[in-house]
């Protein structure tokens, strides 16, 4: 029962606050309106038509109450409505004060007849009529800034929590994968027959788990540096990607790099090529040939990785760049996602297709930086 009671209490307080602001607005508007039309009920020698001046006062009073009613209706919170009324009241006080000064100066200076009560009432009501819409806009802007600040604070908290979760999860995944690989090697050293096959399968999945941990880190670094651009030659990018001895010493890998164009890309764009080559060498048979070559076009340079293996499963290619994943469509790893996002943040295009002669072609097209 405590929660419903608190809810009712908050609702009552909110409505009471709105009634208070509305009452305050009426307490200001009605006396000013009476002050502005009081000349109608007595004989005066002030200039102007009493009926016309009374009409002006009525119109201004209706405008004030109408804008107040609209502000109350469209204000999501009592605090926003209160800010609107306070700003409107400040404008009304300003108009009232200016009108008093004008009336006083005229009386002291010219000494001519002047309907000071009408002028003062018009000043106050006109200030209210103008100030309430301005106050509503100010309250809306203030509310928006508060919401944006709260959203930024929430985003920072979530980002901090995700960083903690990322570090803990990645560390644990890597640690558990290394333990599994260590014990798998011990089992494989003494295993025979089916047990050896089980050990090989376990080693394969443990290695995949380790690669997932590595690619999680890579994806994070790619996203974190997506706004950074580094000018580098395509030759240098290729050398960074293939700096591992296992690539350089592989007899299955052929390089045909005849272009040294300059491209602008994030610092870790070379991971896309590294993953493409690693995927071609790791997930194909031992006799599969892999070629890395370049093509120079007028406004871009193409970096192409080709193999004559069995090809990438269609579901893997289909999952690239997907904003959401379901149980029926997801990639088996993160290697292709690293390729996709490294190209995405580099403003480069990516195409993964099957070759007519068999195998897979990964085509990465980088825009070329032209010297002025």
PDB file of N, CA and C in Angstrom, residues 135-204:
ATOM      1  N   UNK A 135       7.859  32.808 -21.527  1.00  0.00           N
ATOM      2  CA  UNK A 135       8.187  31.939 -20.401  1.00  0.00           C
ATOM      3  C   UNK A 135       7.988  30.473 -20.726  1.00  0.00           C
ATOM      4  N   UNK A 136       6.949  30.165 -21.509  1.00  0.00           N
ATOM      5  CA  UNK A 136       6.712  28.776 -21.886  1.00  0.00           C
ATOM      6  C   UNK A 136       7.853  28.252 -22.754  1.00  0.00           C
ATOM      7  N   UNK A 137       8.300  29.099 -23.699  1.00  0.00           N
ATOM      8  CA  UNK A 137       9.436  28.685 -24.529  1.00  0.00           C
ATOM      9  C   UNK A 137      10.700  28.509 -23.714  1.00  0.00           C
ATOM     10  N   UNK A 138      10.922  29.421 -22.762  1.00  0.00           N
ATOM     11  CA  UNK A 138      12.099  29.309 -21.898  1.00  0.00           C
ATOM     12  C   UNK A 138      12.019  28.047 -21.047  1.00  0.00           C
ATOM     13  N   UNK A 139      10.816  27.779 -20.493  1.00  0.00           N
ATOM     14  CA  UNK A 139      10.649  26.586 -19.650  1.00  0.00           C
ATOM     15  C   UNK A 139      10.871  25.318 -20.468  1.00  0.00           C
ATOM     16  N   UNK A 140      10.407  25.325 -21.714  1.00  0.00           N
ATOM     17  CA  UNK A 140      10.598  24.157 -22.578  1.00  0.00           C
ATOM     18  C   UNK A 140      12.081  23.934 -22.865  1.00  0.00           C
ATOM     19  N   UNK A 141      12.788  25.035 -23.170  1.00  0.00           N
ATOM     20  CA  UNK A 141      14.224  24.928 -23.432  1.00  0.00           C
ATOM     21  C   UNK A 141      14.974  24.467 -22.182  1.00  0.00           C
ATOM     22  N   UNK A 142      14.575  25.005 -21.035  1.00  0.00           N
ATOM     23  CA  UNK A 142      15.212  24.608 -19.794  1.00  0.00           C
ATOM     24  C   UNK A 142      14.976  23.131 -19.508  1.00  0.00           C
ATOM     25  N   UNK A 143      13.730  22.693 -19.739  1.00  0.00           N
ATOM     26  CA  UNK A 143      13.400  21.289 -19.529  1.00  0.00           C
ATOM     27  C   UNK A 143      14.209  20.398 -20.462  1.00  0.00           C
ATOM     28  N   UNK A 144      14.351  20.838 -21.715  1.00  0.00           N
ATOM     29  CA  UNK A 144      15.105  20.047 -22.691  1.00  0.00           C
ATOM     30  C   UNK A 144      16.564  19.931 -22.275  1.00  0.00           C
ATOM     31  N   UNK A 145      17.117  21.013 -21.753  1.00  0.00           N
ATOM     32  CA  UNK A 145      18.509  20.964 -21.307  1.00  0.00           C
ATOM     33  C   UNK A 145      18.672  20.023 -20.120  1.00  0.00           C
ATOM     34  N   UNK A 146      17.712  20.048 -19.212  1.00  0.00           N
ATOM     35  CA  UNK A 146      17.770  19.146 -18.064  1.00  0.00           C
ATOM     36  C   UNK A 146      17.715  17.694 -18.522  1.00  0.00           C
ATOM     37  N   UNK A 147      16.790  17.415 -19.477  1.00  0.00           N
ATOM     38  CA  UNK A 147      16.662  16.051 -20.004  1.00  0.00           C
ATOM     39  C   UNK A 147      17.944  15.621 -20.699  1.00  0.00           C
ATOM     40  N   UNK A 148      18.525  16.528 -21.492  1.00  0.00           N
ATOM     41  CA  UNK A 148      19.769  16.199 -22.185  1.00  0.00           C
ATOM     42  C   UNK A 148      20.898  15.928 -21.188  1.00  0.00           C
ATOM     43  N   UNK A 149      20.944  16.730 -20.125  1.00  0.00           N
ATOM     44  CA  UNK A 149      21.982  16.506 -19.118  1.00  0.00           C
ATOM     45  C   UNK A 149      21.800  15.164 -18.428  1.00  0.00           C
ATOM     46  N   UNK A 150      20.540  14.831 -18.098  1.00  0.00           N
ATOM     47  CA  UNK A 150      20.275  13.541 -17.468  1.00  0.00           C
ATOM     48  C   UNK A 150      20.610  12.390 -18.411  1.00  0.00           C
ATOM     49  N   UNK A 151      20.293  12.574 -19.702  1.00  0.00           N
ATOM     50  CA  UNK A 151      20.613  11.532 -20.677  1.00  0.00           C
ATOM     51  C   UNK A 151      22.121  11.350 -20.814  1.00  0.00           C
ATOM     52  N   UNK A 152      22.859  12.470 -20.822  1.00  0.00           N
ATOM     53  CA  UNK A 152      24.313  12.373 -20.911  1.00  0.00           C
ATOM     54  C   UNK A 152      24.883  11.688 -19.678  1.00  0.00           C
ATOM     55  N   UNK A 153      24.340  12.041 -18.503  1.00  0.00           N
ATOM     56  CA  UNK A 153      24.807  11.385 -17.278  1.00  0.00           C
ATOM     57  C   UNK A 153      24.522   9.882 -17.326  1.00  0.00           C
ATOM     58  N   UNK A 154      23.327   9.536 -17.797  1.00  0.00           N
ATOM     59  CA  UNK A 154      22.975   8.120 -17.901  1.00  0.00           C
ATOM     60  C   UNK A 154      23.865   7.410 -18.914  1.00  0.00           C
ATOM     61  N   UNK A 155      24.142   8.097 -20.030  1.00  0.00           N
ATOM     62  CA  UNK A 155      25.012   7.512 -21.055  1.00  0.00           C
ATOM     63  C   UNK A 155      26.415   7.280 -20.509  1.00  0.00           C
ATOM     64  N   UNK A 156      26.918   8.253 -19.724  1.00  0.00           N
ATOM     65  CA  UNK A 156      28.248   8.070 -19.132  1.00  0.00           C
ATOM     66  C   UNK A 156      28.258   6.907 -18.152  1.00  0.00           C
ATOM     67  N   UNK A 157      27.198   6.802 -17.343  1.00  0.00           N
ATOM     68  CA  UNK A 157      27.140   5.687 -16.396  1.00  0.00           C
ATOM     69  C   UNK A 157      27.084   4.354 -17.128  1.00  0.00           C
ATOM     70  N   UNK A 158      26.232   4.287 -18.175  1.00  0.00           N
ATOM     71  CA  UNK A 158      26.120   3.042 -18.933  1.00  0.00           C
ATOM     72  C   UNK A 158      27.435   2.709 -19.634  1.00  0.00           C
ATOM     73  N   UNK A 159      28.087   3.754 -20.174  1.00  0.00           N
ATOM     74  CA  UNK A 159      29.357   3.524 -20.860  1.00  0.00           C
ATOM     75  C   UNK A 159      30.405   2.997 -19.882  1.00  0.00           C
ATOM     76  N   UNK A 160      30.445   3.562 -18.671  1.00  0.00           N
ATOM     77  CA  UNK A 160      31.399   3.100 -17.656  1.00  0.00           C
ATOM     78  C   UNK A 160      31.108   1.658 -17.267  1.00  0.00           C
ATOM     79  N   UNK A 161      29.828   1.335 -17.092  1.00  0.00           N
ATOM     80  CA  UNK A 161      29.461  -0.037 -16.740  1.00  0.00           C
ATOM     81  C   UNK A 161      29.818  -1.009 -17.867  1.00  0.00           C
ATOM     82  N   UNK A 162      29.593  -0.571 -19.126  1.00  0.00           N
ATOM     83  CA  UNK A 162      29.913  -1.445 -20.254  1.00  0.00           C
ATOM     84  C   UNK A 162      31.417  -1.666 -20.367  1.00  0.00           C
ATOM     85  N   UNK A 163      32.202  -0.626 -20.059  1.00  0.00           N
ATOM     86  CA  UNK A 163      33.662  -0.805 -20.090  1.00  0.00           C
ATOM     87  C   UNK A 163      34.106  -1.813 -19.045  1.00  0.00           C
ATOM     88  N   UNK A 164      33.500  -1.714 -17.851  1.00  0.00           N
ATOM     89  CA  UNK A 164      33.829  -2.688 -16.802  1.00  0.00           C
ATOM     90  C   UNK A 164      33.423  -4.089 -17.229  1.00  0.00           C
ATOM     91  N   UNK A 165      32.202  -4.214 -17.759  1.00  0.00           N
ATOM     92  CA  UNK A 165      31.725  -5.512 -18.221  1.00  0.00           C
ATOM     93  C   UNK A 165      32.609  -6.051 -19.331  1.00  0.00           C
ATOM     94  N   UNK A 166      33.013  -5.164 -20.249  1.00  0.00           N
ATOM     95  CA  UNK A 166      33.880  -5.576 -21.361  1.00  0.00           C
ATOM     96  C   UNK A 166      35.200  -6.133 -20.852  1.00  0.00           C
ATOM     97  N   UNK A 167      35.840  -5.405 -19.928  1.00  0.00           N
ATOM     98  CA  UNK A 167      37.143  -5.851 -19.420  1.00  0.00           C
ATOM     99  C   UNK A 167      37.038  -7.184 -18.685  1.00  0.00           C
ATOM    100  N   UNK A 168      36.017  -7.275 -17.820  1.00  0.00           N
ATOM    101  CA  UNK A 168      35.861  -8.511 -17.041  1.00  0.00           C
ATOM    102  C   UNK A 168      35.537  -9.686 -17.959  1.00  0.00           C
ATOM    103  N   UNK A 169      34.572  -9.491 -18.879  1.00  0.00           N
ATOM    104  CA  UNK A 169      34.155 -10.585 -19.758  1.00  0.00           C
ATOM    105  C   UNK A 169      35.293 -11.015 -20.668  1.00  0.00           C
ATOM    106  N   UNK A 170      35.978 -10.032 -21.278  1.00  0.00           N
ATOM    107  CA  UNK A 170      37.053 -10.389 -22.202  1.00  0.00           C
ATOM    108  C   UNK A 170      38.194 -11.092 -21.470  1.00  0.00           C
ATOM    109  N   UNK A 171      38.544 -10.603 -20.288  1.00  0.00           N
ATOM    110  CA  UNK A 171      39.610 -11.241 -19.515  1.00  0.00           C
ATOM    111  C   UNK A 171      39.232 -12.671 -19.153  1.00  0.00           C
ATOM    112  N   UNK A 172      37.998 -12.856 -18.717  1.00  0.00           N
ATOM    113  CA  UNK A 172      37.567 -14.202 -18.321  1.00  0.00           C
ATOM    114  C   UNK A 172      37.492 -15.143 -19.515  1.00  0.00           C
ATOM    115  N   UNK A 173      36.984 -14.626 -20.647  1.00  0.00           N
ATOM    116  CA  UNK A 173      36.911 -15.471 -21.844  1.00  0.00           C
ATOM    117  C   UNK A 173      38.317 -15.909 -22.266  1.00  0.00           C
ATOM    118  N   UNK A 174      39.250 -14.957 -22.300  1.00  0.00           N
ATOM    119  CA  UNK A 174      40.611 -15.286 -22.715  1.00  0.00           C
ATOM    120  C   UNK A 174      41.264 -16.262 -21.743  1.00  0.00           C
ATOM    121  N   UNK A 175      41.039 -16.029 -20.462  1.00  0.00           N
ATOM    122  CA  UNK A 175      41.630 -16.922 -19.468  1.00  0.00           C
ATOM    123  C   UNK A 175      41.075 -18.337 -19.576  1.00  0.00           C
ATOM    124  N   UNK A 176      39.758 -18.443 -19.669  1.00  0.00           N
ATOM    125  CA  UNK A 176      39.138 -19.764 -19.765  1.00  0.00           C
ATOM    126  C   UNK A 176      39.554 -20.465 -21.061  1.00  0.00           C
ATOM    127  N   UNK A 177      39.667 -19.713 -22.154  1.00  0.00           N
ATOM    128  CA  UNK A 177      40.078 -20.318 -23.422  1.00  0.00           C
ATOM    129  C   UNK A 177      41.504 -20.851 -23.330  1.00  0.00           C
ATOM    130  N   UNK A 178      42.395 -20.094 -22.689  1.00  0.00           N
ATOM    131  CA  UNK A 178      43.782 -20.552 -22.544  1.00  0.00           C
ATOM    132  C   UNK A 178      43.868 -21.799 -21.666  1.00  0.00           C
ATOM    133  N   UNK A 179      43.062 -21.835 -20.610  1.00  0.00           N
ATOM    134  CA  UNK A 179      43.044 -23.032 -19.760  1.00  0.00           C
ATOM    135  C   UNK A 179      42.554 -24.241 -20.548  1.00  0.00           C
ATOM    136  N   UNK A 180      41.494 -24.036 -21.311  1.00  0.00           N
ATOM    137  CA  UNK A 180      40.965 -25.133 -22.123  1.00  0.00           C
ATOM    138  C   UNK A 180      41.996 -25.614 -23.133  1.00  0.00           C
ATOM    139  N   UNK A 181      42.711 -24.693 -23.766  1.00  0.00           N
ATOM    140  CA  UNK A 181      43.725 -25.084 -24.743  1.00  0.00           C
ATOM    141  C   UNK A 181      44.866 -25.835 -24.068  1.00  0.00           C
ATOM    142  N   UNK A 182      45.251 -25.393 -22.870  1.00  0.00           N
ATOM    143  CA  UNK A 182      46.328 -26.079 -22.155  1.00  0.00           C
ATOM    144  C   UNK A 182      45.957 -27.513 -21.810  1.00  0.00           C
ATOM    145  N   UNK A 183      44.778 -27.715 -21.265  1.00  0.00           N
ATOM    146  CA  UNK A 183      44.355 -29.069 -20.924  1.00  0.00           C
ATOM    147  C   UNK A 183      44.083 -29.906 -22.172  1.00  0.00           C
ATOM    148  N   UNK A 184      43.663 -29.247 -23.253  1.00  0.00           N
ATOM    149  CA  UNK A 184      43.461 -29.987 -24.501  1.00  0.00           C
ATOM    150  C   UNK A 184      44.782 -30.551 -25.011  1.00  0.00           C
ATOM    151  N   UNK A 185      45.856 -29.763 -24.891  1.00  0.00           N
ATOM    152  CA  UNK A 185      47.171 -30.245 -25.315  1.00  0.00           C
ATOM    153  C   UNK A 185      47.616 -31.428 -24.452  1.00  0.00           C
ATOM    154  N   UNK A 186      47.306 -31.374 -23.151  1.00  0.00           N
ATOM    155  CA  UNK A 186      47.666 -32.493 -22.283  1.00  0.00           C
ATOM    156  C   UNK A 186      46.901 -33.758 -22.666  1.00  0.00           C
ATOM    157  N   UNK A 187      45.604 -33.569 -22.969  1.00  0.00           N
ATOM    158  CA  UNK A 187      44.797 -34.730 -23.368  1.00  0.00           C
ATOM    159  C   UNK A 187      45.282 -35.283 -24.699  1.00  0.00           C
ATOM    160  N   UNK A 188      45.561 -34.371 -25.649  1.00  0.00           N
ATOM    161  CA  UNK A 188      45.978 -34.819 -26.982  1.00  0.00           C
ATOM    162  C   UNK A 188      47.297 -35.578 -26.937  1.00  0.00           C
ATOM    163  N   UNK A 189      48.142 -35.273 -25.959  1.00  0.00           N
ATOM    164  CA  UNK A 189      49.436 -35.934 -25.871  1.00  0.00           C
ATOM    165  C   UNK A 189      49.328 -37.408 -25.509  1.00  0.00           C
ATOM    166  N   UNK A 190      48.243 -37.808 -24.896  1.00  0.00           N
ATOM    167  CA  UNK A 190      48.092 -39.203 -24.472  1.00  0.00           C
ATOM    168  C   UNK A 190      46.851 -39.864 -25.062  1.00  0.00           C
ATOM    169  N   UNK A 191      46.130 -39.123 -25.934  1.00  0.00           N
ATOM    170  CA  UNK A 191      44.858 -39.641 -26.459  1.00  0.00           C
ATOM    171  C   UNK A 191      45.093 -40.461 -27.721  1.00  0.00           C
ATOM    172  N   UNK A 192      44.156 -41.389 -27.965  1.00  0.00           N
ATOM    173  CA  UNK A 192      44.180 -42.208 -29.170  1.00  0.00           C
ATOM    174  C   UNK A 192      42.745 -42.379 -29.668  1.00  0.00           C
ATOM    175  N   UNK A 193      42.611 -42.611 -30.959  1.00  0.00           N
ATOM    176  CA  UNK A 193      41.302 -42.909 -31.536  1.00  0.00           C
ATOM    177  C   UNK A 193      40.312 -41.780 -31.367  1.00  0.00           C
ATOM    178  N   UNK A 194      39.082 -42.114 -30.964  1.00  0.00           N
ATOM    179  CA  UNK A 194      38.030 -41.098 -30.821  1.00  0.00           C
ATOM    180  C   UNK A 194      38.406 -39.989 -29.838  1.00  0.00           C
ATOM    181  N   UNK A 195      39.160 -40.317 -28.793  1.00  0.00           N
ATOM    182  CA  UNK A 195      39.538 -39.313 -27.814  1.00  0.00           C
ATOM    183  C   UNK A 195      40.380 -38.218 -28.456  1.00  0.00           C
ATOM    184  N   UNK A 196      41.220 -38.601 -29.407  1.00  0.00           N
ATOM    185  CA  UNK A 196      42.029 -37.617 -30.130  1.00  0.00           C
ATOM    186  C   UNK A 196      41.138 -36.692 -30.942  1.00  0.00           C
ATOM    187  N   UNK A 197      40.114 -37.252 -31.544  1.00  0.00           N
ATOM    188  CA  UNK A 197      39.184 -36.426 -32.308  1.00  0.00           C
ATOM    189  C   UNK A 197      38.440 -35.458 -31.387  1.00  0.00           C
ATOM    190  N   UNK A 198      38.048 -35.943 -30.221  1.00  0.00           N
ATOM    191  CA  UNK A 198      37.376 -35.065 -29.257  1.00  0.00           C
ATOM    192  C   UNK A 198      38.303 -33.927 -28.826  1.00  0.00           C
ATOM    193  N   UNK A 199      39.566 -34.263 -28.606  1.00  0.00           N
ATOM    194  CA  UNK A 199      40.528 -33.240 -28.193  1.00  0.00           C
ATOM    195  C   UNK A 199      40.723 -32.198 -29.291  1.00  0.00           C
ATOM    196  N   UNK A 200      40.779 -32.657 -30.543  1.00  0.00           N
ATOM    197  CA  UNK A 200      40.921 -31.717 -31.666  1.00  0.00           C
ATOM    198  C   UNK A 200      39.707 -30.794 -31.772  1.00  0.00           C
ATOM    199  N   UNK A 201      38.510 -31.373 -31.579  1.00  0.00           N
ATOM    200  CA  UNK A 201      37.297 -30.547 -31.632  1.00  0.00           C
ATOM    201  C   UNK A 201      37.282 -29.528 -30.508  1.00  0.00           C
ATOM    202  N   UNK A 202      37.685 -29.956 -29.317  1.00  0.00           N
ATOM    203  CA  UNK A 202      37.743 -29.051 -28.170  1.00  0.00           C
ATOM    204  C   UNK A 202      38.752 -27.930 -28.420  1.00  0.00           C
ATOM    205  N   UNK A 203      39.910 -28.296 -29.003  1.00  0.00           N
ATOM    206  CA  UNK A 203      40.920 -27.293 -29.300  1.00  0.00           C
ATOM    207  C   UNK A 203      40.383 -26.277 -30.323  1.00  0.00           C
ATOM    208  N   UNK A 204      39.659 -26.747 -31.307  1.00  0.00           N
ATOM    209  CA  UNK A 204      39.110 -25.848 -32.335  1.00  0.00           C
ATOM    210  C   UNK A 204      38.155 -24.829 -31.719  1.00  0.00           C
TER     211      UNK A 204
END
